[in-house]
Short mmCIF file of C-alpha atoms in Angstrom, two decimals:
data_model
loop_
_atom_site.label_atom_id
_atom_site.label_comp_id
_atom_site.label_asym_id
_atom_site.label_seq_id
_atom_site.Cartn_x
_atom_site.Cartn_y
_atom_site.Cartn_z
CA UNK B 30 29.06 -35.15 -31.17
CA UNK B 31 28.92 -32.19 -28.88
CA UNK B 32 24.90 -31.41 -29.67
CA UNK B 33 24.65 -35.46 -28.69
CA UNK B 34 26.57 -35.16 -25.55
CA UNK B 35 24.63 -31.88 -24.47
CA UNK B 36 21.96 -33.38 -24.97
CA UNK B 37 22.34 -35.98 -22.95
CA UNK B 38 23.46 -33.75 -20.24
CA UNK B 39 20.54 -31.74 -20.11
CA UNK B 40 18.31 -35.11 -19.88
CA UNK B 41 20.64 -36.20 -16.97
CA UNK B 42 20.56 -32.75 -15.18
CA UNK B 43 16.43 -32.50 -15.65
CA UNK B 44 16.76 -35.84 -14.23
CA UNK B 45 18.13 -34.63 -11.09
CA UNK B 46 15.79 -31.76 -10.69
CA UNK B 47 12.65 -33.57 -11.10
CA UNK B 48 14.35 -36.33 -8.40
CA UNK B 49 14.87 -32.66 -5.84
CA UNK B 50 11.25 -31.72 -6.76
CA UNK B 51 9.60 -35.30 -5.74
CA UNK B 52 8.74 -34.29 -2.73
CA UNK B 53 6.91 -30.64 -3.53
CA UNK B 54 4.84 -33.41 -5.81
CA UNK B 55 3.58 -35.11 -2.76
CA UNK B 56 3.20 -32.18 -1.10
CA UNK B 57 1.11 -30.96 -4.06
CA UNK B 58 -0.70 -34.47 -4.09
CA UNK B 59 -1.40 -34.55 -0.66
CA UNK B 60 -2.77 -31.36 -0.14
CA UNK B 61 -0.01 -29.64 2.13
CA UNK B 62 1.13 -26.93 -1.11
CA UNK B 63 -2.04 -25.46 -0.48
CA UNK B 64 0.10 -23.76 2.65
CA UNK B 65 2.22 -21.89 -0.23
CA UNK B 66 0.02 -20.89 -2.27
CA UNK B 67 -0.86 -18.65 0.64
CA UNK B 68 2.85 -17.36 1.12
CA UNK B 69 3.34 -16.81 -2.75
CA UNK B 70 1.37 -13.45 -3.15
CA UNK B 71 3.25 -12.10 -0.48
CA UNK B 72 6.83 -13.46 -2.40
CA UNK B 73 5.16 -12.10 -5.39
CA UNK B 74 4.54 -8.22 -4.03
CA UNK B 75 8.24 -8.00 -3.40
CA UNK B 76 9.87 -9.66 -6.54
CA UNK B 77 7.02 -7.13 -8.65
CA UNK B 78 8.68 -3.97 -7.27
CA UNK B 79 12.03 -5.26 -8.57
CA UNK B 80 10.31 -6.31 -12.15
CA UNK B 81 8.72 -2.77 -12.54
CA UNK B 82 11.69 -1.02 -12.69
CA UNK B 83 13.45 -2.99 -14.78
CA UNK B 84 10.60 -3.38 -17.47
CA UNK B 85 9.29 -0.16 -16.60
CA UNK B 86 10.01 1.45 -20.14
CA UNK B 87 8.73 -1.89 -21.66
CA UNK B 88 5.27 -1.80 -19.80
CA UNK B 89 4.73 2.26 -20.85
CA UNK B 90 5.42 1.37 -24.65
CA UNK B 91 3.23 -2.05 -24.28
CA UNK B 92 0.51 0.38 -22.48
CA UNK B 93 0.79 3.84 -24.25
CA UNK B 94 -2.27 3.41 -26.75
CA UNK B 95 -4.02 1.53 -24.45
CA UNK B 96 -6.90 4.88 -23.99
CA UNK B 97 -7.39 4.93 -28.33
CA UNK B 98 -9.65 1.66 -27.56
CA UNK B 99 -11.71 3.19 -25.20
CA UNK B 100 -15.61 3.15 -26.25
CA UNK B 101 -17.91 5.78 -27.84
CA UNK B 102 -18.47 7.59 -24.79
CA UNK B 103 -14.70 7.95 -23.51
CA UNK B 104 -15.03 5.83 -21.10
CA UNK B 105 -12.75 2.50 -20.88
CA UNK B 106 -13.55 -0.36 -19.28
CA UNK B 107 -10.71 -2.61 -18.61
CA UNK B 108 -10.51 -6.20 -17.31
CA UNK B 109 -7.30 -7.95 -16.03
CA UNK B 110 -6.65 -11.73 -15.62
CA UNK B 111 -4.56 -12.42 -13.18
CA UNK B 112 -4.06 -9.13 -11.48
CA UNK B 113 -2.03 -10.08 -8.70
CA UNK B 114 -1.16 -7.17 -6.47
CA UNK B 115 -2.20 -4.93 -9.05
CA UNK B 116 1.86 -4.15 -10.80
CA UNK B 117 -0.22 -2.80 -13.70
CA UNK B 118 -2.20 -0.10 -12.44
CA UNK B 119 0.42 2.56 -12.64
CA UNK B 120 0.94 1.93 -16.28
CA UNK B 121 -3.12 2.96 -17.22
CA UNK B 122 -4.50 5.98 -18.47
CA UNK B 123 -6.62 8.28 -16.07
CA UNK B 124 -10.31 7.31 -15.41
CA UNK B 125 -9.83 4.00 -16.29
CA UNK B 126 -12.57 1.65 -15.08
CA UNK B 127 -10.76 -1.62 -13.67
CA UNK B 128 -11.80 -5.37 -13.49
CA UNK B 129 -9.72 -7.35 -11.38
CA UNK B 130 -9.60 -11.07 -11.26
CA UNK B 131 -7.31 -13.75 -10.20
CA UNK B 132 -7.40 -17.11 -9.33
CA UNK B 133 -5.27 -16.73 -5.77
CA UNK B 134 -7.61 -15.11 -3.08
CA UNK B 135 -4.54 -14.61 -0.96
CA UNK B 136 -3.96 -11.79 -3.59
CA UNK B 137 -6.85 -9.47 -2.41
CA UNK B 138 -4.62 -7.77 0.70
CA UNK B 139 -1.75 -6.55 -1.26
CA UNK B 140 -4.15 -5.86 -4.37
CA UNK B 141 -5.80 -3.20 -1.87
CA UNK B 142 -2.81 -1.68 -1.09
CA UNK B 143 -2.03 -1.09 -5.23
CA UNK B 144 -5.69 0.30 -4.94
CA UNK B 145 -4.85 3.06 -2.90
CA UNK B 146 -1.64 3.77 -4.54
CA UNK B 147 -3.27 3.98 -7.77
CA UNK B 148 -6.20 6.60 -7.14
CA UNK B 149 -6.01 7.67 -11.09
CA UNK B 150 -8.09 4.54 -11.75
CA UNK B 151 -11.75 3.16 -10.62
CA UNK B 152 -12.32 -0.82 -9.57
CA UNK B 153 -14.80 -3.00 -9.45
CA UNK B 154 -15.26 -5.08 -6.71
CA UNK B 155 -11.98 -8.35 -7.04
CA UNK B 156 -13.31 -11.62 -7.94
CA UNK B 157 -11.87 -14.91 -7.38
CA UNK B 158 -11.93 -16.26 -11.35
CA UNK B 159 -9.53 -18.76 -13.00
CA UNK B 160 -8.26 -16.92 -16.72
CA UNK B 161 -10.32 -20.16 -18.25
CA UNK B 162 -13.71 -19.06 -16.85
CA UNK B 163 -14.34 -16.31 -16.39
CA UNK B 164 -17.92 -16.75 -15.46
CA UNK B 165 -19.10 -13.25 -13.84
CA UNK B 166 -18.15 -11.58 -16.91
CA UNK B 167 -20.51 -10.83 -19.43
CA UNK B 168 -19.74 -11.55 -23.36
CA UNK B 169 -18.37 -8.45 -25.26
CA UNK B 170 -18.38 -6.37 -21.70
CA UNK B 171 -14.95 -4.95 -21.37
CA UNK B 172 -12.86 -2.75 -23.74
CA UNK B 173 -9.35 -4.00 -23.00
CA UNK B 174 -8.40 -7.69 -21.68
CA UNK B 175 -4.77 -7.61 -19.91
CA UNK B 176 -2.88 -10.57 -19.17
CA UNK B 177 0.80 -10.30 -17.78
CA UNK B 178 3.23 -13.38 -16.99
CA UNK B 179 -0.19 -15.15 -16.63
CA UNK B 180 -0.26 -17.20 -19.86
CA UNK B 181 3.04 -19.25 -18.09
CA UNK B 182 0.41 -20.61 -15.59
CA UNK B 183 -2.56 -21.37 -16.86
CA UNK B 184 -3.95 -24.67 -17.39
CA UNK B 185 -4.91 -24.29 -21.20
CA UNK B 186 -3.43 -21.40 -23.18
CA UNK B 187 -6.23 -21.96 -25.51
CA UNK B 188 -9.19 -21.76 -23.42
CA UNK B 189 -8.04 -17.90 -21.59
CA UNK B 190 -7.66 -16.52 -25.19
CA UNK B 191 -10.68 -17.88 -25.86
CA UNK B 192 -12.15 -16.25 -22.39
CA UNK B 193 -10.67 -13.31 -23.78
CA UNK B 194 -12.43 -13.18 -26.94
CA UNK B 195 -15.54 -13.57 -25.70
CA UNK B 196 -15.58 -10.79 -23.08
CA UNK B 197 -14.14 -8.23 -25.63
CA UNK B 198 -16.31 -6.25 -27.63
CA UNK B 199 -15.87 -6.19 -31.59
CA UNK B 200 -13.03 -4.06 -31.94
CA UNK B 201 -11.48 -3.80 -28.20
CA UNK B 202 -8.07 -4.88 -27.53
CA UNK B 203 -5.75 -8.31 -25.63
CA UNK B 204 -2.56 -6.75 -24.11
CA UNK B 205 0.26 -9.43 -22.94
CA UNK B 206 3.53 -9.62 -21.98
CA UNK B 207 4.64 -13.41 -21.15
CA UNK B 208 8.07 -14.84 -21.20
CA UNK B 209 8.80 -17.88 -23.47
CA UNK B 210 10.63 -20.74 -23.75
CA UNK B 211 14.23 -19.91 -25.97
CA UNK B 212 15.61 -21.12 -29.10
CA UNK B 213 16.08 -24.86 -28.19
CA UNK B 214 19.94 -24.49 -29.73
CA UNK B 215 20.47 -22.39 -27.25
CA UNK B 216 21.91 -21.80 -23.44
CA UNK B 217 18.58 -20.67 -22.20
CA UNK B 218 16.81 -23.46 -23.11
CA UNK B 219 19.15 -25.72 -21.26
CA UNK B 220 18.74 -24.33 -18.30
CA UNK B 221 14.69 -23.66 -19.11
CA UNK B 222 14.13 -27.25 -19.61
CA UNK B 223 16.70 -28.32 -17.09
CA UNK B 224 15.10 -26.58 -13.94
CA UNK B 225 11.16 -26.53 -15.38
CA UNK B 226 10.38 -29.20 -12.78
CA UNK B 227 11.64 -27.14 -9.29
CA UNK B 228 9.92 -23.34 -11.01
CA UNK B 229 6.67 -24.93 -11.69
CA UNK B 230 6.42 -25.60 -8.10
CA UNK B 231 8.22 -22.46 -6.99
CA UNK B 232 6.48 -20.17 -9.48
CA UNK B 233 3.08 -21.57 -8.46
CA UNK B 234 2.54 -23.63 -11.47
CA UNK B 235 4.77 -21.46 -13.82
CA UNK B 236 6.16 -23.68 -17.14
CA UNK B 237 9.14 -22.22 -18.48
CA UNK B 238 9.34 -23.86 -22.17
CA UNK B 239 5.58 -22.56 -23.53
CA UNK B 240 5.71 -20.98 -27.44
CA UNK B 241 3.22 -18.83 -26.23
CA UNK B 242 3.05 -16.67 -29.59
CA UNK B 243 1.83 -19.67 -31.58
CA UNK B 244 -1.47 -19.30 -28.65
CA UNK B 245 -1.55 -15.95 -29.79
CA UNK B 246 -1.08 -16.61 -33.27
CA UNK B 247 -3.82 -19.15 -33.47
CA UNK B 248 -6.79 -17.55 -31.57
CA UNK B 249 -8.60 -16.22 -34.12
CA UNK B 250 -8.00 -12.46 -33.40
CA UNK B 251 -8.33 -9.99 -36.00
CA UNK B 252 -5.10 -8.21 -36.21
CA UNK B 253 -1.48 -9.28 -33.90
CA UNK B 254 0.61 -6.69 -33.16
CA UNK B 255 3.58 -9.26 -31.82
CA UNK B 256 7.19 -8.37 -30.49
CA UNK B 257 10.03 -10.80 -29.15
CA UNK B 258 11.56 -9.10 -26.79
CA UNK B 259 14.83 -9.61 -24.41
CA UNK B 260 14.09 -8.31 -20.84
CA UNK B 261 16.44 -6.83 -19.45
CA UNK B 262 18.55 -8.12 -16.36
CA UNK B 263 16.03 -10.48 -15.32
CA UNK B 264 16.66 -13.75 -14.46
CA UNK B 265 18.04 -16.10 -17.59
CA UNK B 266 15.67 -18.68 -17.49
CA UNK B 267 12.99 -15.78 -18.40
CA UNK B 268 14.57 -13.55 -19.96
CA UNK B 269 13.18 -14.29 -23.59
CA UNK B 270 9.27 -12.38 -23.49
CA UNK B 271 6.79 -11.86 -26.06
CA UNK B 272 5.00 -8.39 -25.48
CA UNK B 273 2.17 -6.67 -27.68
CA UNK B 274 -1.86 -6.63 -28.26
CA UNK B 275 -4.38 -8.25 -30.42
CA UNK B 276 -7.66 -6.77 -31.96
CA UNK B 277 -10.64 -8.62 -31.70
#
């Protein structure tokens, strides 16, 4: 009786959310959410510094062997889907040659200023690309594919991994950290599935209840190295992450 009536609460209360979020769907529909997609990068920089440090000791274990896949000649050549303003850069080894795309061009000013922050690393010139074509870059090209609370937006799962693949040479190396929809018994997933409607439009196409790991599990890598992972004091609805690498 109580699983029935929650339930039916949690239908009721998505109810009311996607009612409050009818009108960011026209916007979206009639072209005026185009206008935040420009302000989101900049509502992005500041939440990242506040993400950092509290998954800073996640990202330098998820990152710490990221050098051993480096090619014959030492060097590493590393491409990143959905850079962003560039939260990662800190986290790679010295020398490190980096690929930046991401779909939002509005990125590119604060992605300079992580640049020159970051003087450790080298970069290659940003490029507009969504994580499902990536176009410019050239099969088996780039040592290490990173993808970081990307996987939540994309438009097919399926299709970046497969992006991913392809650009990898035989042997190189997928690094992620997503967060995931929660075990559907429990709190998290209430309120996951309850507010999914008003964060896709407020995390610029974000979805809250993807099994991301069965993506992962499915795409025909080699070898997962997978981890379910709690982050820490991060907001509820994304607190459950997946973090870890897979070989091509």
């Amino acid at each position: 009786m109580k699983r029935k009536m929650r339930f039916c609460l949690m239908k009721l209360c998505r109810l009311l959310c996607l009612t409050l979020s009818f009108p960011l769907h026209v916007m979206e529909a009639v072209g005026l959410y185009g206008v935040y997609k420009r302000l989101f990068p900049l509502l992005a920089y500041n939440i990242t510094f506040s993400y950092n440090d509290k998954m800073h000791k996640t990202k330098r274990e998820l990152f710490r062997n990221v050098a051993k896949f480096a090619a014959d000649d030492g060097s590493l050549r590393l491409l990143e889907i959905g850079c962003g303003s560039g939260a990662n850069f800190k986290f790679y080894p010295d020398g490190c040659t980096v690929v930046c795309t991401d779909p939002n061009p509005h990125f590119e000013g604060f992605l300079r200023r992580s640049m020159k922050e970051n003087t450790h690393l080298t970069y290659e010139q940003f490029t507009v690309l969504s994580g499902e074509n990536l176009r410019t870059v050239q099969d088996e090209s780039v040592d290490v594919v990173v993808c970081t609370l990307v996987l939540c937006s994309v438009s097919s799962v399926h299709h970046v991994l497969q992006e991913a693949r392809r650009v990898l040479r035989t042997g190189g190396a997928f690094y992620f950290l997503e967060h995931v929809v929660s075990d559907p018994s429990s709190w998290t997933y209430f309120f996951q599935y309850v507010f999914e409607p008003l964060w896709y439009y407020l995390g610029d196409g974000c979805t809250i209840t993807r099994a991301t790991w069965k993506d992962l599990e499915a795409a025909g890598f080699s070898e997962l190295h997978l981890r379910h992972i709690e982050a820490p004091e991060v907001t509820l609805m994304i607190r459950p992450h997946i973090m870890g690498y897979s070989i091509k």
